[in-house]
Short mmCIF file of C-alpha atoms in Angstrom, two decimals:
data_model
loop_
_atom_site.label_atom_id
_atom_site.label_comp_id
_atom_site.label_asym_id
_atom_site.label_seq_id
_atom_site.Cartn_x
_atom_site.Cartn_y
_atom_site.Cartn_z
CA MET O 6 -0.06 -0.09 -0.16
CA ILE O 7 2.50 2.54 1.28
CA GLN O 8 5.13 1.70 -2.47
CA ALA O 9 1.13 2.00 -4.30
CA SER O 10 1.49 5.43 -2.69
CA VAL O 11 4.93 6.06 -3.85
CA TYR O 12 4.58 5.52 -7.30
CA LEU O 13 1.71 7.92 -7.21
CA THR O 14 3.46 10.56 -5.61
CA LEU O 15 6.48 9.54 -8.45
CA GLN O 16 3.54 9.34 -10.99
CA GLN O 17 5.09 5.50 -12.09
CA PRO O 18 1.36 4.25 -13.49
CA LEU O 19 1.93 0.23 -14.34
CA LYS O 20 4.37 0.34 -11.00
CA ILE O 21 0.98 1.94 -8.91
CA LEU O 22 -0.92 -0.73 -10.71
CA GLN O 23 1.79 -3.57 -10.37
CA ALA O 24 2.18 -2.71 -6.79
CA CYS O 25 -1.45 -2.57 -5.52
CA ASP O 26 -2.07 -6.25 -7.54
CA LEU O 27 0.59 -7.28 -5.03
CA ALA O 28 -1.20 -5.60 -1.36
CA ALA O 29 -4.31 -7.18 -2.94
CA LYS O 30 -3.49 -10.52 -2.96
CA GLN O 31 -3.08 -9.81 1.13
CA THR O 32 -5.48 -7.77 1.55
CA PRO O 33 -9.59 -8.42 2.17
CA GLN O 34 -11.98 -7.15 0.21
CA SER O 35 -14.06 -5.49 2.35
CA SER O 36 -11.71 -3.51 3.99
CA GLN O 37 -10.36 -0.18 3.59
CA MET O 38 -7.18 -1.08 2.67
CA ALA O 39 -9.07 -2.34 -0.86
CA TYR O 40 -10.73 0.93 -0.68
CA GLN O 41 -7.53 2.35 -1.54
CA LEU O 42 -6.25 0.62 -3.73
CA HIS O 43 -9.09 0.44 -6.40
CA ASN O 44 -8.53 4.38 -6.16
CA GLN O 45 -5.22 3.91 -6.95
CA ARG O 46 -6.07 1.87 -9.63
CA VAL O 47 -8.19 4.35 -10.95
CA MET O 48 -5.77 6.83 -10.78
CA ALA O 49 -2.94 4.64 -12.92
CA TYR O 50 -5.26 4.42 -15.37
CA GLY O 51 -6.12 7.75 -16.12
CA MET O 52 -2.60 8.29 -15.75
CA LEU O 53 -2.51 5.33 -19.41
CA ILE O 54 -5.77 7.40 -19.99
CA ASP O 55 -7.52 4.05 -20.11
CA LEU O 56 -11.07 5.05 -19.49
CA SER O 57 -12.58 1.33 -19.52
CA ARG O 58 -10.49 0.15 -17.16
CA GLY O 59 -10.63 2.85 -15.18
CA GLU O 60 -14.29 3.07 -15.05
CA ALA O 61 -14.34 -1.23 -14.68
CA GLU O 62 -12.24 0.25 -11.00
CA LEU O 63 -15.38 2.67 -10.44
CA ALA O 64 -18.01 -0.26 -10.63
CA ALA O 65 -15.52 -2.00 -8.41
CA LEU O 66 -15.84 0.74 -5.67
CA SER O 67 -19.91 1.04 -6.52
CA ARG O 68 -20.16 -2.21 -4.84
CA LEU O 69 -17.70 -2.41 -1.70
CA GLU O 70 -19.31 -0.69 1.67
CA SER O 71 -18.36 3.33 2.04
CA THR O 72 -18.36 6.27 4.42
CA PRO O 73 -18.67 9.67 3.68
CA GLU O 74 -14.52 10.25 3.52
CA PHE O 75 -14.44 7.19 1.30
CA ALA O 76 -16.96 8.01 -1.26
CA ALA O 77 -15.56 11.51 -1.87
CA THR O 78 -11.69 10.35 -2.09
CA THR O 79 -13.61 8.42 -5.09
CA THR O 80 -15.54 11.63 -5.64
CA TYR O 81 -12.40 13.53 -6.62
CA ALA O 82 -10.82 9.94 -8.45
CA ARG O 83 -13.44 10.19 -11.00
CA ALA O 84 -12.83 13.90 -11.51
CA TYR O 85 -8.86 12.53 -12.09
CA LEU O 86 -9.56 9.74 -14.47
CA TYR O 87 -12.20 12.02 -16.50
CA THR O 88 -9.78 14.74 -16.65
CA GLN O 89 -6.93 12.39 -18.01
CA CYS O 90 -8.98 11.33 -20.51
CA GLU O 91 -10.53 14.51 -22.22
CA GLN O 92 -13.99 13.97 -20.61
CA TYR O 93 -14.05 17.78 -19.06
CA ASP O 94 -17.74 18.29 -18.54
CA ARG O 95 -17.60 14.68 -16.23
CA ALA O 96 -14.47 16.10 -15.12
CA ILE O 97 -15.80 19.48 -13.74
CA SER O 98 -18.82 17.80 -12.37
CA TYR O 99 -17.11 15.57 -9.90
CA GLY O 100 -13.76 17.57 -9.13
CA GLU O 101 -16.89 20.23 -7.78
CA GLN O 102 -18.52 17.83 -5.66
CA ALA O 103 -14.61 16.51 -4.69
CA ALA O 104 -13.98 20.20 -3.74
CA ALA O 105 -17.06 20.30 -1.63
CA LEU O 106 -16.97 17.60 0.41
CA LEU O 107 -13.31 16.74 0.67
CA THR O 108 -12.06 17.13 4.48
CA PRO O 109 -8.12 16.49 3.92
CA VAL O 110 -6.75 20.02 3.16
CA ASP O 111 -4.24 17.86 1.17
CA LEU O 112 -7.13 16.67 -1.44
CA ARG O 113 -9.02 19.99 -1.29
CA PHE O 114 -5.57 21.11 -3.06
CA VAL O 115 -5.68 18.94 -5.76
CA ALA O 116 -9.24 18.43 -6.11
CA LEU O 117 -8.87 22.50 -7.13
CA ILE O 118 -6.25 22.45 -8.87
CA THR O 119 -7.88 19.02 -11.26
CA LEU O 120 -10.93 21.08 -11.67
CA ALA O 121 -8.51 24.29 -12.84
CA TYR O 122 -7.36 22.24 -15.53
CA ALA O 123 -10.66 20.73 -17.02
CA TYR O 124 -11.70 24.50 -17.22
CA THR O 125 -8.90 25.82 -18.76
CA HIS O 126 -9.70 23.26 -21.52
CA THR O 127 -12.89 23.85 -21.65
CA GLY O 128 -12.30 27.88 -22.01
CA GLN O 129 -14.05 28.94 -18.77
CA PHE O 130 -11.12 31.04 -17.66
CA ASP O 131 -12.87 32.61 -14.56
CA LEU O 132 -12.94 29.94 -13.02
CA ALA O 133 -9.44 28.07 -13.31
CA GLN O 134 -8.32 30.95 -11.90
CA SER O 135 -11.16 31.29 -8.76
CA CYS O 136 -9.56 27.36 -8.32
CA LEU O 137 -5.84 28.19 -8.08
CA ASP O 138 -6.60 31.03 -6.51
CA ARG O 139 -8.54 29.04 -3.49
CA ALA O 140 -6.19 26.40 -3.84
CA ASP O 141 -3.25 28.62 -3.13
CA ALA O 142 -5.04 30.15 -0.19
CA LEU O 143 -5.62 26.92 1.73
CA GLU O 144 -3.21 26.53 4.74
CA PHE O 145 -1.02 23.70 5.33
CA PRO O 146 1.32 22.83 8.38
CA MET O 147 4.34 22.95 6.59
CA SER O 148 6.08 24.28 3.34
CA ARG O 149 5.11 22.98 0.40
CA PRO O 150 7.05 23.63 -2.83
CA ASN O 151 5.52 21.71 -5.26
CA TYR O 152 2.00 22.63 -4.37
CA ALA O 153 2.72 26.06 -4.83
CA LEU O 154 4.65 24.75 -7.77
CA LEU O 155 1.22 23.02 -9.15
CA VAL O 156 -0.81 26.58 -8.67
CA LEU O 157 1.87 28.52 -10.76
CA LEU O 158 1.86 26.29 -13.64
CA GLY O 159 -1.82 26.32 -12.97
CA ARG O 160 -1.37 30.13 -13.90
CA LEU O 161 1.16 29.67 -16.98
CA ARG O 162 -1.08 27.40 -18.59
CA LEU O 163 -3.84 29.89 -18.09
CA ALA O 164 -1.70 33.11 -18.88
CA TRP O 165 -0.48 30.99 -22.04
CA GLN O 166 -4.16 30.29 -22.75
CA GLN O 167 -5.61 33.57 -22.56
CA ASN O 168 -2.43 35.42 -24.24
CA GLN O 169 -1.86 37.70 -21.07
CA PRO O 170 1.74 37.26 -20.02
CA LEU O 171 2.76 36.37 -16.13
CA PRO O 172 6.21 38.82 -15.87
CA GLU O 173 7.23 36.61 -12.91
CA GLY O 174 6.50 34.01 -13.34
CA SER O 175 9.77 32.55 -14.77
CA ALA O 176 12.05 33.77 -11.32
CA GLN O 177 8.84 32.47 -9.49
CA LEU O 178 10.22 28.98 -11.34
CA GLU O 179 13.95 29.16 -11.00
CA ALA O 180 13.12 30.22 -6.53
CA LEU O 181 11.17 26.88 -6.72
CA LYS O 182 13.60 24.48 -8.51
CA PRO O 183 15.93 24.51 -5.23
CA HIS O 184 13.64 22.66 -3.01
CA LEU O 185 11.93 20.58 -5.31
CA ALA O 186 12.45 16.60 -6.12
CA ASP O 187 13.91 15.72 -9.45
CA HIS O 188 10.63 13.89 -10.69
CA GLN O 189 8.91 16.97 -9.97
CA LEU O 190 11.54 19.15 -12.42
CA CYS O 191 9.49 18.57 -15.49
CA TYR O 192 6.87 20.42 -13.66
CA VAL O 193 9.53 23.50 -14.25
CA ALA O 194 10.29 22.81 -17.52
CA LEU O 195 6.60 22.41 -18.42
CA GLY O 196 6.32 26.37 -16.76
CA GLN O 197 9.18 27.22 -18.65
CA ALA O 198 7.71 26.20 -22.07
CA PHE O 199 4.42 28.03 -21.45
CA ILE O 200 6.08 31.44 -20.68
CA ALA O 201 8.18 30.54 -24.50
CA LEU O 202 5.49 29.72 -25.98
CA GLN O 203 3.57 32.73 -24.82
CA GLU O 204 5.71 35.05 -25.82
CA GLY O 205 6.19 32.68 -29.18
CA ARG O 206 9.65 31.91 -28.38
CA TYR O 207 9.20 29.16 -30.75
CA PRO O 208 12.77 27.40 -30.28
CA ALA O 209 13.58 27.59 -27.03
CA ALA O 210 9.56 26.59 -25.96
CA VAL O 211 11.03 23.20 -28.13
CA SER O 212 13.77 22.85 -25.84
CA HIS O 213 12.00 22.85 -22.37
CA LEU O 214 9.46 20.89 -23.74
CA ASN O 215 12.16 18.20 -24.59
CA ASN O 216 13.99 18.08 -21.39
CA ALA O 217 10.07 17.89 -19.85
CA LEU O 218 9.72 14.78 -22.77
CA HIS O 219 12.81 12.97 -20.48
CA ARG O 220 12.00 13.72 -17.42
CA ILE O 221 8.59 12.26 -17.53
CA PRO O 222 7.73 8.54 -17.40
CA ALA O 223 7.12 6.91 -20.47
CA GLU O 224 4.18 5.34 -19.74
CA HIS O 225 2.17 8.22 -18.09
CA ARG O 226 0.43 8.74 -21.06
CA GLN O 227 -1.08 11.78 -19.98
CA LEU O 228 1.35 13.92 -19.42
CA ARG O 229 3.27 12.91 -22.81
CA VAL O 230 0.32 13.72 -24.95
CA ASP O 231 0.16 17.00 -23.21
CA VAL O 232 3.71 17.83 -24.00
CA PHE O 233 3.44 16.69 -27.58
CA TYR O 234 0.18 18.30 -28.02
CA MET O 235 2.31 21.99 -26.93
CA LEU O 236 5.81 20.17 -29.20
CA GLY O 237 3.62 20.03 -32.45
CA LEU O 238 1.86 23.98 -31.92
CA ALA O 239 5.70 25.12 -32.27
CA HIS O 240 7.01 23.20 -34.72
CA TYR O 241 3.75 24.11 -36.64
CA HIS O 242 4.89 27.80 -35.57
CA LEU O 243 8.57 27.06 -36.45
CA HIS O 244 6.69 25.59 -40.14
CA HIS O 245 8.46 22.17 -39.16
CA ILE O 246 5.65 19.72 -41.00
CA ASN O 247 8.25 16.97 -40.76
CA GLU O 248 8.55 17.35 -36.36
CA TRP O 249 4.33 18.55 -36.21
CA SER O 250 3.63 15.76 -38.27
CA LYS O 251 5.94 13.36 -35.57
CA ALA O 252 4.51 15.27 -32.56
CA CYS O 253 0.66 14.56 -34.05
CA GLU O 254 1.76 10.19 -34.52
CA GLU O 255 2.76 9.98 -30.96
CA ILE O 256 -0.71 11.13 -29.93
CA LYS O 257 -2.18 9.62 -32.04
CA ALA O 258 0.12 6.02 -30.86
CA MET O 259 -1.37 7.05 -27.23
CA ALA O 260 -4.66 9.23 -27.28
CA PRO O 261 -6.49 8.60 -30.74
CA GLN O 262 -9.36 10.11 -30.15
CA SER O 263 -7.98 12.97 -28.12
CA LEU O 264 -9.01 16.43 -28.81
CA LYS O 265 -5.46 17.92 -28.65
CA LEU O 266 -4.44 15.38 -31.63
CA GLN O 267 -7.70 17.04 -33.28
CA SER O 268 -6.57 20.84 -32.82
CA LEU O 269 -3.28 19.72 -34.13
CA LEU O 270 -4.90 18.51 -37.12
CA GLN O 271 -6.94 21.15 -37.56
CA LEU O 272 -4.25 23.48 -37.75
CA ARG O 273 -2.71 22.06 -40.54
CA SER O 274 -6.07 21.54 -42.40
CA ASP O 275 -7.07 25.52 -41.68
CA THR O 276 -3.62 25.67 -44.05
CA LEU O 277 -4.28 23.31 -46.82
#
């Protein structure tokens, strides 16, 4: 169980599933731990963009006895799964419920970050900003630089989508960098890429995105789809059609129905 939680932090979905399978052999099906194992599997399948298996785990959860606390955690797991699989309307519905129901402040924080991502991708920028502000206002017993990074990353993504510069963004990323674990540095590279894309510095964006790719676990499809989408945009603006095409193929191999793939293909279609 602890091992699965570690892999969840490291965002290594295949290892999460392996650890859950191992723990399940020693866990009574009706126990609290069994409930948590199913939730962790749901989140792993979200990273893998595997909606059908994620929903199968949710169905298994519905057959277990629950408490209000467990139910709230599962509501967040649903929001996470649907966000990762680009089912944003469903993600928002469950995410709002989770943010209202969850008592542990760290879980409420990640629910708000997930909501901000979904709202940003549906063009509801004011609601995304509100979620980020609410997450930033939460109080923790000790400093959480990784949480500060997630809020900043959300703000940088939002600034890019709205084409509104966040002048202090780069300095804030650099200030956080020494306090982060190695596996979190991919998000620093992503933040730098958002800034470069917003400023139209496409060669720099490509460099930052390639740096991020080297740090993301190969099986974390959702995060890699995000990065390849941004790479596709940068290469398109640089008129690197072969590289744009490679980015599209990478996304297609991981998520053939992705809205991000459709968006990249539409760019090319509009110029033909």
